[in-house]
mmCIF file of C-alpha atoms in Angstrom:
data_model
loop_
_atom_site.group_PDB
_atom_site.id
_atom_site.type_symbol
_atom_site.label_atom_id
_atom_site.label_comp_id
_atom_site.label_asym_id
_atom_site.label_seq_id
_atom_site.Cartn_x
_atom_site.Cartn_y
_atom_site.Cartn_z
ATOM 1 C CA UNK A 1 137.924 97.394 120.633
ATOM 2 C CA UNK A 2 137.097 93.712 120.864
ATOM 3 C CA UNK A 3 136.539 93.669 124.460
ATOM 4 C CA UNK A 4 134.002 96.858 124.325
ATOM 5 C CA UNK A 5 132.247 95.241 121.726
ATOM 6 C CA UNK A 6 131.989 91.669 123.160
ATOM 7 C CA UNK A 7 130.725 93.836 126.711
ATOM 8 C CA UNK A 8 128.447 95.468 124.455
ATOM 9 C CA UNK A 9 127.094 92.371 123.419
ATOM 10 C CA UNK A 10 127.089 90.988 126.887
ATOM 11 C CA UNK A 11 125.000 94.136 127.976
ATOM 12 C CA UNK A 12 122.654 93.770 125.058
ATOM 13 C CA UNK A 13 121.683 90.056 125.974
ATOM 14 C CA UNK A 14 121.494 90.996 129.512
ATOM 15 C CA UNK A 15 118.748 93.794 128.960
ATOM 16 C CA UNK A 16 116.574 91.278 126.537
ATOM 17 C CA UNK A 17 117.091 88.877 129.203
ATOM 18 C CA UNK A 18 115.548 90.791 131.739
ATOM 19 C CA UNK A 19 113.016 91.745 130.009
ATOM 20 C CA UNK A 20 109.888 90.886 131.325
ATOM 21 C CA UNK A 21 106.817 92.960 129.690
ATOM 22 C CA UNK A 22 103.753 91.217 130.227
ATOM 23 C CA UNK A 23 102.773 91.999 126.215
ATOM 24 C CA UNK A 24 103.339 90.188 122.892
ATOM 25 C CA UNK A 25 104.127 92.807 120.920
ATOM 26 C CA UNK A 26 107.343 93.005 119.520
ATOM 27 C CA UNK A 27 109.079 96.779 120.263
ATOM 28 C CA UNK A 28 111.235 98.892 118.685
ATOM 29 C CA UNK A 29 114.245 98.257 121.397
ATOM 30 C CA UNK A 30 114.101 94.376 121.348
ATOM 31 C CA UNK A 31 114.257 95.223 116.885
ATOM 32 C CA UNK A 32 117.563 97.111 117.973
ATOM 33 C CA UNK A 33 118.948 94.442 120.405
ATOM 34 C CA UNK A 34 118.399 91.456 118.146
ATOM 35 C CA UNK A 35 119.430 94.103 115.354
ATOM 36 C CA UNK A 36 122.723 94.443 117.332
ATOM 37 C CA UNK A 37 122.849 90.604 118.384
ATOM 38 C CA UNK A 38 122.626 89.244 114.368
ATOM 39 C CA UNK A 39 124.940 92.138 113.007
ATOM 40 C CA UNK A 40 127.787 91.283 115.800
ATOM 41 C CA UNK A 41 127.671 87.543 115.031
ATOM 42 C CA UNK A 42 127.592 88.521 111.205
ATOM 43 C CA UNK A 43 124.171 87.062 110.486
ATOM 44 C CA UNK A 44 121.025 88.381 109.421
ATOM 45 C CA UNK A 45 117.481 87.072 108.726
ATOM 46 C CA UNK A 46 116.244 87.413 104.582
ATOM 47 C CA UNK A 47 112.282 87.371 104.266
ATOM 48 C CA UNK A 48 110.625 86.061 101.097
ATOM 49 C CA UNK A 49 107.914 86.096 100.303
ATOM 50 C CA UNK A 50 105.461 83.446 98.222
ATOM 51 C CA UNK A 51 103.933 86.361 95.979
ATOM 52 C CA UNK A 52 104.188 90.152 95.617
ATOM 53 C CA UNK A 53 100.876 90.944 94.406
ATOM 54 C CA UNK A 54 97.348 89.348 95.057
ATOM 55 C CA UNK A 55 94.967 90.348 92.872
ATOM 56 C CA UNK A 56 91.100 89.760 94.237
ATOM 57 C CA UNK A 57 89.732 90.010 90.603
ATOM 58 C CA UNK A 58 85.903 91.156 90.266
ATOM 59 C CA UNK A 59 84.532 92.192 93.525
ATOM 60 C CA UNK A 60 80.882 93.743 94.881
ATOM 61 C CA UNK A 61 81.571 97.354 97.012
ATOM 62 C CA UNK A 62 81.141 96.125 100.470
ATOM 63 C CA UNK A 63 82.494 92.715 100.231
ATOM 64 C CA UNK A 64 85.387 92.035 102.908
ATOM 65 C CA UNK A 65 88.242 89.399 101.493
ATOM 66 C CA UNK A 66 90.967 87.934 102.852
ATOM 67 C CA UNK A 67 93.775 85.841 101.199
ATOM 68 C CA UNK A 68 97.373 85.314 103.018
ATOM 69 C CA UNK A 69 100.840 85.733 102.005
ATOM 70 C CA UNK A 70 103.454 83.132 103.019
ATOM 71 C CA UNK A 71 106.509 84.615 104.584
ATOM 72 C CA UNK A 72 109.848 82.523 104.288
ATOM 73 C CA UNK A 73 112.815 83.539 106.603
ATOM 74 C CA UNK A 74 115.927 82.481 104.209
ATOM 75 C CA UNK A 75 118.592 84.056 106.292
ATOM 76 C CA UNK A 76 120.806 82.564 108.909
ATOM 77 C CA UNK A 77 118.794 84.576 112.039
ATOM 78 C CA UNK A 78 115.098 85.020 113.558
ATOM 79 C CA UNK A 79 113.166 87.027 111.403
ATOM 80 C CA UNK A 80 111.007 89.460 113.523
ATOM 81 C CA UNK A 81 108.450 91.577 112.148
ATOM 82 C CA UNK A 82 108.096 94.519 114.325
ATOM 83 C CA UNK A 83 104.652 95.718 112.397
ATOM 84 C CA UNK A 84 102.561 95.719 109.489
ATOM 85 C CA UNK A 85 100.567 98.714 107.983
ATOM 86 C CA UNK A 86 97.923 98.518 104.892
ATOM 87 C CA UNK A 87 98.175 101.938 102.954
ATOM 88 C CA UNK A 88 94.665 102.628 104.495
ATOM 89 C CA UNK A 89 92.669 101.475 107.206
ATOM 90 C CA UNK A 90 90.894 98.974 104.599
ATOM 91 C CA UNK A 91 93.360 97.292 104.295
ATOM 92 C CA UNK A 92 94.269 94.785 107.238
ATOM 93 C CA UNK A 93 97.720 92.635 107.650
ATOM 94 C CA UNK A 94 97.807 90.355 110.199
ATOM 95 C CA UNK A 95 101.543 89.565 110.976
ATOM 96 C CA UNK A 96 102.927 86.499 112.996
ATOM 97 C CA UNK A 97 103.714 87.665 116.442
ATOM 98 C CA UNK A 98 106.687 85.466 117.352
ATOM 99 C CA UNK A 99 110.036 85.241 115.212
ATOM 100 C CA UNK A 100 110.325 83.181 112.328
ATOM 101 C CA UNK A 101 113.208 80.801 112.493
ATOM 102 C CA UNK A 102 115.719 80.328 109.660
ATOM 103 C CA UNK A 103 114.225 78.058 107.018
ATOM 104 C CA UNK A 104 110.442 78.349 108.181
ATOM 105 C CA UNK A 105 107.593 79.800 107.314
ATOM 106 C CA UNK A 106 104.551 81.493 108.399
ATOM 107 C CA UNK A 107 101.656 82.857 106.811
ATOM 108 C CA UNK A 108 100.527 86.948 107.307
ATOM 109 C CA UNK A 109 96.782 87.280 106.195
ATOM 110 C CA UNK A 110 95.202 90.445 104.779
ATOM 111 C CA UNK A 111 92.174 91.473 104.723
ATOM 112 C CA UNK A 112 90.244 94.025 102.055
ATOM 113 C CA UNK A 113 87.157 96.121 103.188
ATOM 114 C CA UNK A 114 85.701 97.216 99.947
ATOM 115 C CA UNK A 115 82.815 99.301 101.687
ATOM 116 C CA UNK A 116 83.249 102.793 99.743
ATOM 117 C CA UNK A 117 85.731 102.119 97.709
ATOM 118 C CA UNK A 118 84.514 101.371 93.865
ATOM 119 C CA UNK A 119 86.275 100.819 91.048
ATOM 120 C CA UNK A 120 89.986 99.860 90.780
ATOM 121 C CA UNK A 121 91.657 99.345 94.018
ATOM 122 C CA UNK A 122 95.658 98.775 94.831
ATOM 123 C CA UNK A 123 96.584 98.450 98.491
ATOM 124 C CA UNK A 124 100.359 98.152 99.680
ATOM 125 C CA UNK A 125 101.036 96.163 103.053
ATOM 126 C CA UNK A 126 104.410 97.717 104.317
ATOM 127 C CA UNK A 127 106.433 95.359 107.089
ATOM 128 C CA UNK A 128 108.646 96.862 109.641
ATOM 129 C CA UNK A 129 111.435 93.985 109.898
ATOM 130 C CA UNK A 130 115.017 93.113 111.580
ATOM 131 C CA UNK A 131 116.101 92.267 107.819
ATOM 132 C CA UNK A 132 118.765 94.642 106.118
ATOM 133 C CA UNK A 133 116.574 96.708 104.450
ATOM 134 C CA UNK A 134 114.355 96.679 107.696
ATOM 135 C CA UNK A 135 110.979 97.521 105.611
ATOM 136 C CA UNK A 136 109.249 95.295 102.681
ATOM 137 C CA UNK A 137 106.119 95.913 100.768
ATOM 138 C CA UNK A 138 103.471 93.781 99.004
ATOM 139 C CA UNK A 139 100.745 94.815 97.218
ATOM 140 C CA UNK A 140 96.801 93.641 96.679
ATOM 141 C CA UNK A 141 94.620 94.698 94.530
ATOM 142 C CA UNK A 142 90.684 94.377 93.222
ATOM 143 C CA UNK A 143 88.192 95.598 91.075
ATOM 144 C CA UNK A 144 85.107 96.931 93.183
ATOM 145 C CA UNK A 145 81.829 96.966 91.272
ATOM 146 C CA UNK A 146 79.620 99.633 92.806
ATOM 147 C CA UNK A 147 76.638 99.245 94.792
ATOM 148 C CA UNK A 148 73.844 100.018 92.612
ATOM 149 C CA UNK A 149 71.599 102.946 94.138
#
């Protein structure tokens, strides 16, 4: 058993090693080998986060806003996040694209397009991540006042 999984292992590294896509973008087989690498050696990334809701207060329709969230890898791997996805195409995350070491930090900034959209607004941001729950949310939110016609 301990030989097929250390060969496992062996085959795992081998195949990120050789890897040689001429993109940035994380994909969903290197999240399953470094999935496979931290759960063999027992360790795991843990992402916190500095807040879980960022509220934009009083707002005019068509104003675009931005604020950032500070992400905080507190586990004992690289923290990858594999993608980010507002609840609506407003709403506009804008992950780091290279993992996040254990202990650092790096910032992921949204963005709010409040074109059409008066009144009171609550967007989620949903990360795809190599963590043990492998998805977390955070939420922003504003109060649109509406054009005046």
């Amino acid at each position: 058993m301990l030989k097929k999984t250390l060969s496992l292992a062996a085959l795992m590294i081998l195949l990120v090693s050789c890897n040689q896509k001429g993109t940035s973008k994380i994909t969903t087989e290197d999240m399953k080998v470094a999935e496979a690498k931290n759960v063999l050696a027992g360790k795991l990334p843990k992402l916190e986060l500095d807040k879980l809701v960022h509220d934009f207060g009083t707002i005019n329709e068509g104003d675009v806003v931005e604020t950032e969230f500070i992400v905080t890898n507190s586990g004992e791997a690289d923290l990858v996040i594999a993608d980010a996805k507002g609840s609506c195409g407003c709403t506009v995350p804008q992950p780091p694209k290279e993992p996040i070491k254990p202990g650092d930090s790096a910032p992921i900034k949204v963005s709010f397009d409040s074109n059409g959209k008066p009144g009171q607004q609550s967007k989620t941001v949903t990360l795809t991540t190599n963590t043990a729950e492998g998805k977390e949310t955070f939420e922003i939110k504003a109060n649109v006042t509406p054009k005046t016609k």
